[in-house]
PDB file of C-alpha atoms in Angstrom:
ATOM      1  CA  UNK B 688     -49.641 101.886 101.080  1.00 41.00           C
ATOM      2  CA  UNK B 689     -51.299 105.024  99.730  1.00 48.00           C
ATOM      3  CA  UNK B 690     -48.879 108.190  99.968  1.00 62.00           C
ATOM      4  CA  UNK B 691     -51.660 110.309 101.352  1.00 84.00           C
ATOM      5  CA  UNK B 692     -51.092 108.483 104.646  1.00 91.00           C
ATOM      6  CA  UNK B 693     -47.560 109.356 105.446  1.00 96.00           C
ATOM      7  CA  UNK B 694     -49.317 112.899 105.258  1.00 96.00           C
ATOM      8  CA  UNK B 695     -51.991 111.737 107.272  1.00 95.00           C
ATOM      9  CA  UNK B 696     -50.201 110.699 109.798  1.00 94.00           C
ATOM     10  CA  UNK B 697     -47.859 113.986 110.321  1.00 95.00           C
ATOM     11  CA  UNK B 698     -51.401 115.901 110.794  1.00 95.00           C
ATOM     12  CA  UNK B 699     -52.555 113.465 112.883  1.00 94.00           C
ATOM     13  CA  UNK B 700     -49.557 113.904 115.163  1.00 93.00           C
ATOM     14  CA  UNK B 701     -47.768 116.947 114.389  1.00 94.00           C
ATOM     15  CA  UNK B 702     -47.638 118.937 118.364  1.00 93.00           C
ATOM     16  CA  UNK B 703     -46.068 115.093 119.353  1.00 92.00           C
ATOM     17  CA  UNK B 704     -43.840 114.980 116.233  1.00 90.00           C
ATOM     18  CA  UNK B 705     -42.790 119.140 116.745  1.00 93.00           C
ATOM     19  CA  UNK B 706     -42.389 118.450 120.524  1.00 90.00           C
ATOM     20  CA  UNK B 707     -39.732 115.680 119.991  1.00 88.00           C
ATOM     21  CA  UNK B 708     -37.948 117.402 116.855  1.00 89.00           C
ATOM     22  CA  UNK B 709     -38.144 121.124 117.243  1.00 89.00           C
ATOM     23  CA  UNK B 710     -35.027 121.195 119.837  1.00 87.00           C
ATOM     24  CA  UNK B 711     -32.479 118.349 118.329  1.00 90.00           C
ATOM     25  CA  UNK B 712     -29.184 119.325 117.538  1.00 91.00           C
ATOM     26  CA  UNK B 713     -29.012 118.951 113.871  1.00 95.00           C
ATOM     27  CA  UNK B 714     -25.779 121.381 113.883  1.00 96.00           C
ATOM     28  CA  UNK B 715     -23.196 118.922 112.462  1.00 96.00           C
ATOM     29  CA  UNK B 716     -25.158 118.416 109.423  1.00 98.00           C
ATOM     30  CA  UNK B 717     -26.530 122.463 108.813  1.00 98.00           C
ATOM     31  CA  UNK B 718     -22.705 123.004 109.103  1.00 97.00           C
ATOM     32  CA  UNK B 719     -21.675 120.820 106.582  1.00 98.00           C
ATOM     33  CA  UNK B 720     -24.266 122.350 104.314  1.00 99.00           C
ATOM     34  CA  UNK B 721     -23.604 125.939 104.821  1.00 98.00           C
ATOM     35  CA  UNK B 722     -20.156 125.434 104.391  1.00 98.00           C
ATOM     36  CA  UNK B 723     -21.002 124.443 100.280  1.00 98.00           C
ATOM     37  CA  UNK B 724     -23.249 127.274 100.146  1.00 96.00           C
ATOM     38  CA  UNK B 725     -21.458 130.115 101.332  1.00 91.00           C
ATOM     39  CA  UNK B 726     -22.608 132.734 103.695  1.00 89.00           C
ATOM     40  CA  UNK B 727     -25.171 134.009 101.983  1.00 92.00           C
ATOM     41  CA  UNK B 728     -28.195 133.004  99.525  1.00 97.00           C
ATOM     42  CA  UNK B 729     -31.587 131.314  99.190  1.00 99.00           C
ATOM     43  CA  UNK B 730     -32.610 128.415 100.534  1.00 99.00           C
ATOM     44  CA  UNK B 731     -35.382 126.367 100.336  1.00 99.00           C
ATOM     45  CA  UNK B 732     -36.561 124.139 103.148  1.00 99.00           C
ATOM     46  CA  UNK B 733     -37.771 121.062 101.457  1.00 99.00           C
ATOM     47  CA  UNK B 734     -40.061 119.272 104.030  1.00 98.00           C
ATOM     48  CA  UNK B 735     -39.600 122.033 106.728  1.00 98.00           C
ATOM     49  CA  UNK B 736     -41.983 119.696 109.416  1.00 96.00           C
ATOM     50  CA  UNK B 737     -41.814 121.822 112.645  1.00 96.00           C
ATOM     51  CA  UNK B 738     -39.416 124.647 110.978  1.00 97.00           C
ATOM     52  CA  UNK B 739     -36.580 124.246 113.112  1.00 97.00           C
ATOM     53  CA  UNK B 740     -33.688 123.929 110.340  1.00 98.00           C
ATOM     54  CA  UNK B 741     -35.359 127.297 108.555  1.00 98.00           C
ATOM     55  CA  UNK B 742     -35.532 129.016 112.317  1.00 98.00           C
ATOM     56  CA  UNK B 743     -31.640 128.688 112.173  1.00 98.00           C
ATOM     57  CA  UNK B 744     -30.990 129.357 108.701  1.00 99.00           C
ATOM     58  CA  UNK B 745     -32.918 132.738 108.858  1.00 98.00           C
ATOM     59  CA  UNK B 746     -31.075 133.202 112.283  1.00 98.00           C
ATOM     60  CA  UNK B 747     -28.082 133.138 110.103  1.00 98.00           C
ATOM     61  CA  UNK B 748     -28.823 135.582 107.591  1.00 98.00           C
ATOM     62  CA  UNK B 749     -30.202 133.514 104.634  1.00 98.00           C
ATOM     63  CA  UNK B 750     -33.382 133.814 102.619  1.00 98.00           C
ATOM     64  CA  UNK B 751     -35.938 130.809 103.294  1.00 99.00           C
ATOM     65  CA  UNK B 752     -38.654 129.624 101.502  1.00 99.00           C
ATOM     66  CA  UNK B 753     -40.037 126.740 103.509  1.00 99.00           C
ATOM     67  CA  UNK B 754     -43.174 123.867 102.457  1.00 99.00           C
ATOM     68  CA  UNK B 755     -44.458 120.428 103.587  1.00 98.00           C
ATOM     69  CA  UNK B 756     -46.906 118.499 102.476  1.00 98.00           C
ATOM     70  CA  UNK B 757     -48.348 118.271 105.835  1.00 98.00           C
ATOM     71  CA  UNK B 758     -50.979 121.265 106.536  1.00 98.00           C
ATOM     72  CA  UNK B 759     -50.838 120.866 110.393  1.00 97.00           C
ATOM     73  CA  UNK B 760     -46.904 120.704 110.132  1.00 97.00           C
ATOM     74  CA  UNK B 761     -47.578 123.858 107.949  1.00 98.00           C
ATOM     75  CA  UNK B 762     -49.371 125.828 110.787  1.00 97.00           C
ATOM     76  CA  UNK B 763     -46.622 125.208 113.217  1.00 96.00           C
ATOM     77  CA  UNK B 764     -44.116 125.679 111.193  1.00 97.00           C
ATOM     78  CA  UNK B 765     -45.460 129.153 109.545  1.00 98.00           C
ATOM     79  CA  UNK B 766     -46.272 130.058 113.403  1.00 96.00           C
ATOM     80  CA  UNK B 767     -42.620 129.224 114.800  1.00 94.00           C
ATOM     81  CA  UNK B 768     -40.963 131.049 112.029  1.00 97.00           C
ATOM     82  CA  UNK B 769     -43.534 134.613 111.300  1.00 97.00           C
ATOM     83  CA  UNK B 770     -43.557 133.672 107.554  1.00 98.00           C
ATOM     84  CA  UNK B 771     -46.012 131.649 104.963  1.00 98.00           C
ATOM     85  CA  UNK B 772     -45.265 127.797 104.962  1.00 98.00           C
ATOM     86  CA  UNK B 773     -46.546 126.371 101.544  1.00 98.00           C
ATOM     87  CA  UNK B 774     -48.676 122.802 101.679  1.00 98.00           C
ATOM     88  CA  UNK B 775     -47.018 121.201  99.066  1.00 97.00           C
ATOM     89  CA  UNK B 776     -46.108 117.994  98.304  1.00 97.00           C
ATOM     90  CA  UNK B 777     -42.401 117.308  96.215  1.00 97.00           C
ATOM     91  CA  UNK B 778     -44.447 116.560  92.794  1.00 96.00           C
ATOM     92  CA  UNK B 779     -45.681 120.133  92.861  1.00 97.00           C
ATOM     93  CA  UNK B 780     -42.323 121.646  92.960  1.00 98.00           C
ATOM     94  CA  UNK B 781     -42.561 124.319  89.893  1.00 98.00           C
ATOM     95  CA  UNK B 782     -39.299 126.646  90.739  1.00 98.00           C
ATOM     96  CA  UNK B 783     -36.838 127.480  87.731  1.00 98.00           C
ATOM     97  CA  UNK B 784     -33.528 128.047  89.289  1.00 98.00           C
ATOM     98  CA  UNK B 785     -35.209 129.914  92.331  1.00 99.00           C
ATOM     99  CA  UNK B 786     -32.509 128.797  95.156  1.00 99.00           C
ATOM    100  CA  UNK B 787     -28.864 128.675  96.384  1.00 98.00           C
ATOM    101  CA  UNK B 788     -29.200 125.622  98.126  1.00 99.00           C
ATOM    102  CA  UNK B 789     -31.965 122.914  99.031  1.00 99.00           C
ATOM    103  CA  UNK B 790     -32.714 121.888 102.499  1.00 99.00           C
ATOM    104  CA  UNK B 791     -34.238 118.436 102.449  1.00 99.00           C
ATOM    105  CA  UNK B 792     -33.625 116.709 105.858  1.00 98.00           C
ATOM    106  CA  UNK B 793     -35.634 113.721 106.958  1.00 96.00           C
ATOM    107  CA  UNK B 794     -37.629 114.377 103.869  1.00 98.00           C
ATOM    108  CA  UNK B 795     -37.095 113.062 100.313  1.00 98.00           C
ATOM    109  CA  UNK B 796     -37.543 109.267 102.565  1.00 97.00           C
ATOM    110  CA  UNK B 797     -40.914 109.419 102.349  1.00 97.00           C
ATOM    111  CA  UNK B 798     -40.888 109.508  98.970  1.00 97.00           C
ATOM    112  CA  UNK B 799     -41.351 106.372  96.732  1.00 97.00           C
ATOM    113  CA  UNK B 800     -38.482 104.915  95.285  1.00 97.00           C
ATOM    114  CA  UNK B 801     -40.098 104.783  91.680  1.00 97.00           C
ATOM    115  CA  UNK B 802     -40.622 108.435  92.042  1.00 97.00           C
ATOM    116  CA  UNK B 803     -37.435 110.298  93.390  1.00 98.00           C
ATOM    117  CA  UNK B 804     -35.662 110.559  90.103  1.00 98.00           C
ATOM    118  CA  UNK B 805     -38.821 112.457  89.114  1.00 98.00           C
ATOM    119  CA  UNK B 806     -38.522 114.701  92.449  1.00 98.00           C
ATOM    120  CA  UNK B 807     -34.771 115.446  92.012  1.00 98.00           C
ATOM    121  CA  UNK B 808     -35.161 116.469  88.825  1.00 98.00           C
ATOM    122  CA  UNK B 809     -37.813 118.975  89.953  1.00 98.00           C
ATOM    123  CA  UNK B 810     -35.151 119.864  92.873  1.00 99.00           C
ATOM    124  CA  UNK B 811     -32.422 120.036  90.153  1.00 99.00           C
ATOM    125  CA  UNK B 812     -34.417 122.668  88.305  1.00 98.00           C
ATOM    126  CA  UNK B 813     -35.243 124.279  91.523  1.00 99.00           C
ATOM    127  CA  UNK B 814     -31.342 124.649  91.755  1.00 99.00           C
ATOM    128  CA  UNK B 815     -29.403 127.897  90.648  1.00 98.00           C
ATOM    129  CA  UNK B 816     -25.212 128.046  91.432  1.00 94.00           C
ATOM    130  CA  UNK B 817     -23.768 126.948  93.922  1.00 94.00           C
ATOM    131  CA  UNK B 818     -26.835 124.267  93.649  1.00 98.00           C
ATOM    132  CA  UNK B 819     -26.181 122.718  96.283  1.00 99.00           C
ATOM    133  CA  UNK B 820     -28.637 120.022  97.777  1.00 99.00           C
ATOM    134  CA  UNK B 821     -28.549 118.221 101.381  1.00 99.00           C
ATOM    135  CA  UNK B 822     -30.889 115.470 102.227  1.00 99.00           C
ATOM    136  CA  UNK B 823     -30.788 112.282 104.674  1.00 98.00           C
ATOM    137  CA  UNK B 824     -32.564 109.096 104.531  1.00 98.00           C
ATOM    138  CA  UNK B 825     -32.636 106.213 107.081  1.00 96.00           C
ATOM    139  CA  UNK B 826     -29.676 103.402 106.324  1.00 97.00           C
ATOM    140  CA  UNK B 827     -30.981 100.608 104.931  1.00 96.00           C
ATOM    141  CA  UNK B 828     -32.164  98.741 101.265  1.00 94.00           C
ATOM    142  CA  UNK B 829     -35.531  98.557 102.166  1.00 94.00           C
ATOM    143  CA  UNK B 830     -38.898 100.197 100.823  1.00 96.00           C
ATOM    144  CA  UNK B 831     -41.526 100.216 103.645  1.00 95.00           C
ATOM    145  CA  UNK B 832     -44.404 101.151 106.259  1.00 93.00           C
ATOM    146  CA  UNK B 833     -43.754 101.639 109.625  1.00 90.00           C
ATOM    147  CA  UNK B 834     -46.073 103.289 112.177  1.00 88.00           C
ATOM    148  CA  UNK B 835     -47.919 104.717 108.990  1.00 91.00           C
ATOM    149  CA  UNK B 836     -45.293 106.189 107.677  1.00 94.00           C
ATOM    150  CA  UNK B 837     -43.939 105.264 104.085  1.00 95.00           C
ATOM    151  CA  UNK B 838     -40.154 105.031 104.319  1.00 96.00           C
ATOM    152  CA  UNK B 839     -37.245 104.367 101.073  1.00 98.00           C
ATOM    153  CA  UNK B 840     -33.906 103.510 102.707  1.00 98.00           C
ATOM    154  CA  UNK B 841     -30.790 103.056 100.770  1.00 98.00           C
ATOM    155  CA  UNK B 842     -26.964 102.154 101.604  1.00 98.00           C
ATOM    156  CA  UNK B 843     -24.549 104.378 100.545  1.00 98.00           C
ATOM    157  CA  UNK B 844     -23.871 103.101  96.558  1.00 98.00           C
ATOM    158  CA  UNK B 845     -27.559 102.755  95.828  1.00 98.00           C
ATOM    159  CA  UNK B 846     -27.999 106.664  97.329  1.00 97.00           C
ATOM    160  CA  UNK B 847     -24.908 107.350  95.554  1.00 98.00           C
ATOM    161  CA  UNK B 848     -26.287 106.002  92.221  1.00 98.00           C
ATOM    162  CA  UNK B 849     -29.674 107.614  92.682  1.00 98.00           C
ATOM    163  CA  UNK B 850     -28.337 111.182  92.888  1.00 97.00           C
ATOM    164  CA  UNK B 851     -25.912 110.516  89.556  1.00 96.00           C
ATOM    165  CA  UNK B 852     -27.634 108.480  87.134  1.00 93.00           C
ATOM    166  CA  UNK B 853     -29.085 110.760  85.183  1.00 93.00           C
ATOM    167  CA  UNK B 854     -26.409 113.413  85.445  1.00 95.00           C
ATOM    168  CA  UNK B 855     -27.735 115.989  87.057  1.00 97.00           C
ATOM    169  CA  UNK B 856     -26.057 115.718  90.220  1.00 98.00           C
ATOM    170  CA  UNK B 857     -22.443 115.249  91.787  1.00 98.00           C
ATOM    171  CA  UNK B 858     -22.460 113.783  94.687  1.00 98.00           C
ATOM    172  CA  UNK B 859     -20.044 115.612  96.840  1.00 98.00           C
ATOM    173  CA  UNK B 860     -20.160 113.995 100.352  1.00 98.00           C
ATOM    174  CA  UNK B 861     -21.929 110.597 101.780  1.00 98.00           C
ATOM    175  CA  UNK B 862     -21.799 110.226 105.731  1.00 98.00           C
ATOM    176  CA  UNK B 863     -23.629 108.924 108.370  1.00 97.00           C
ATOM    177  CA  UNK B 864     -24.741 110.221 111.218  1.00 96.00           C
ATOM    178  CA  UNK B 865     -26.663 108.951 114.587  1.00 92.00           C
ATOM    179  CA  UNK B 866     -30.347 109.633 114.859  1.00 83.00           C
ATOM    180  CA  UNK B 867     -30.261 112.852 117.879  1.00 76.00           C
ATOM    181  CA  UNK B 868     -33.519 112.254 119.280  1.00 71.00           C
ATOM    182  CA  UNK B 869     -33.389 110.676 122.886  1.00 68.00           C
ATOM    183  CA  UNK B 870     -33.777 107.003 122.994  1.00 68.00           C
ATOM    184  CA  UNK B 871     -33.109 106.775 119.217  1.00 65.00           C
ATOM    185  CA  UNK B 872     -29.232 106.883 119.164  1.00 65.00           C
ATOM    186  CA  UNK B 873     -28.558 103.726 118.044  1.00 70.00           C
ATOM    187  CA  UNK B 874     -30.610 104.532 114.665  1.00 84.00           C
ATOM    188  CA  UNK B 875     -28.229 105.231 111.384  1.00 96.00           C
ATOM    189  CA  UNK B 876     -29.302 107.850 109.171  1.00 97.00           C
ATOM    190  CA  UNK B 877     -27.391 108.423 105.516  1.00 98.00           C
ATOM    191  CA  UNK B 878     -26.705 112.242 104.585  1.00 98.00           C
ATOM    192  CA  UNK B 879     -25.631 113.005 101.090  1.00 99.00           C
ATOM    193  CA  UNK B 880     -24.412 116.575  99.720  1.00 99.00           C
ATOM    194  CA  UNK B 881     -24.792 116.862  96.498  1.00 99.00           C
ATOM    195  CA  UNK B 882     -23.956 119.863  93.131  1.00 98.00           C
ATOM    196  CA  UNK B 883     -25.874 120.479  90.205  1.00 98.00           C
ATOM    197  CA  UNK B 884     -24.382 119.631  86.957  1.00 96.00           C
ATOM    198  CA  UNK B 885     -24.197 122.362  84.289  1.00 84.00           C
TER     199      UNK B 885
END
C-alpha cells in the first residue's frame, strides 16, 4: 500500500473523521502525560488530526506547535485552534531540541514499521528536558490496510523494544486503554510514555 493513501484518505474524510473525534474524552491519557511534563512548556502535537488534544493543552497554559500530514485535517485543525497547522508528514521533522514534550496520539500507527526507528529518532532530536514523548498504537502484531488506512500494531514487548533499542528512549509507562469513540469500546489501544536518554 502506498503511504500517500493513509493521507488520502484523512482528506477525503476529514469533517466525518473531526465529527467523530473532536469531542472524545482523551483525559486519562493527556493526564498521564502532563503529569511527566510539568505544568508548563512546549509541546508539539505530532499528528494533531482535528486539534482537539492541542485545544486542551493551550487551554492549559502550554505552548503548541501542532502538524499533520493531512492538508484538510490541517484546515480544521488551524481553524478550531486560531493558529498555523503545518502539512507535514513525520520524515520532515527538522526540530533540534525545540519541545518539552511530544504529543503523538493515534499517530506514529500509520507509520511503517521499517520506518519508525527513523521517525523517533527525528522525535528524539525534536526532544529537549524533560523529553518526554506520548504516543498510542492499536494492540496487536500486525502490519496492515484497513479501510485505506495503513496501520503498525504492536503488543506491549515489541512497542517496548521499539522505543529502547537504539537507546534513545526510556520507556517509562506501557498501558492500555479502551478505544472512547461510541460503538468502538471493545477496541484495545497501547499507550507508551516514554524519556529521552542523555
Amino acid at each position: 500500500m502506498k503511504e500517500n493513501q493513509t493521507v488520502n484518505y484523512y482528506n477525503q474524510w476529514a469533517e466525518r473523521y473531526c465529527s467523530e473525534t473532536l469531542h472524545v474524552d482523551m483525559s486519562f491519557c493527556r493526564k498521564k502525560f502532563l503529569s511527566y511534563l510539568g505544568t508548563k512548556g512546549k509541546i508539539l502535537d505530532a499528528g494533531c488530526g482535528c486539534g482537539r488534544d492541542s485545544r486542551y493543552f493551550l487551554e492549559q497554559g502550554y505552548q503548541v506547535e501542532a502538524f499533520d500530514a493531512s492538508e484538510e485535517m490541517c484546515k480544521r485543525a488551524g481553524r478550531w485552534l486560531g493558529q498555523e497547522v503545518k502539512c507535514m508528514e513525520f520524515s520532515k521533522i527538522t526540530y533540534l531540541r525545540a519541545f518539552d514534550g511530544v504529543w503523538a496520539c493515534a499517530s506514529l500507527l500509520h507509520v511503517p514499521k521499517r520506518k519508525l526507528p527513523e521517525v523517533l529518532e527525528r522525535l528524539y532530536l525534536a526532544l529537549r528536558e524533560p523529553g518526554i514523548l506520548y504516543a498510542s498504537f492499536k494492540k496487536g502484531d500486525s502490519e496492515r490496510c484497513f479501510g485505506g488506512r495503513h496501520f503498525s500494531d504492536f503488543m506491549e514487548i515489541q512497542l517496548r523494544d521499539l522505543f529502547e533499542r537504539e537507546k534513545l528512549f526510556r520507556v517509562e509507562e506501557c498501558f492500555e486503554t479502551y478505544d472512547v469513540r461510541p460503538g468502538r469500546e471493545t477496541e484495545v489501544w497501547l499507550n507508551v510514555i516514554a524519556k529521552i536518554r542523555r
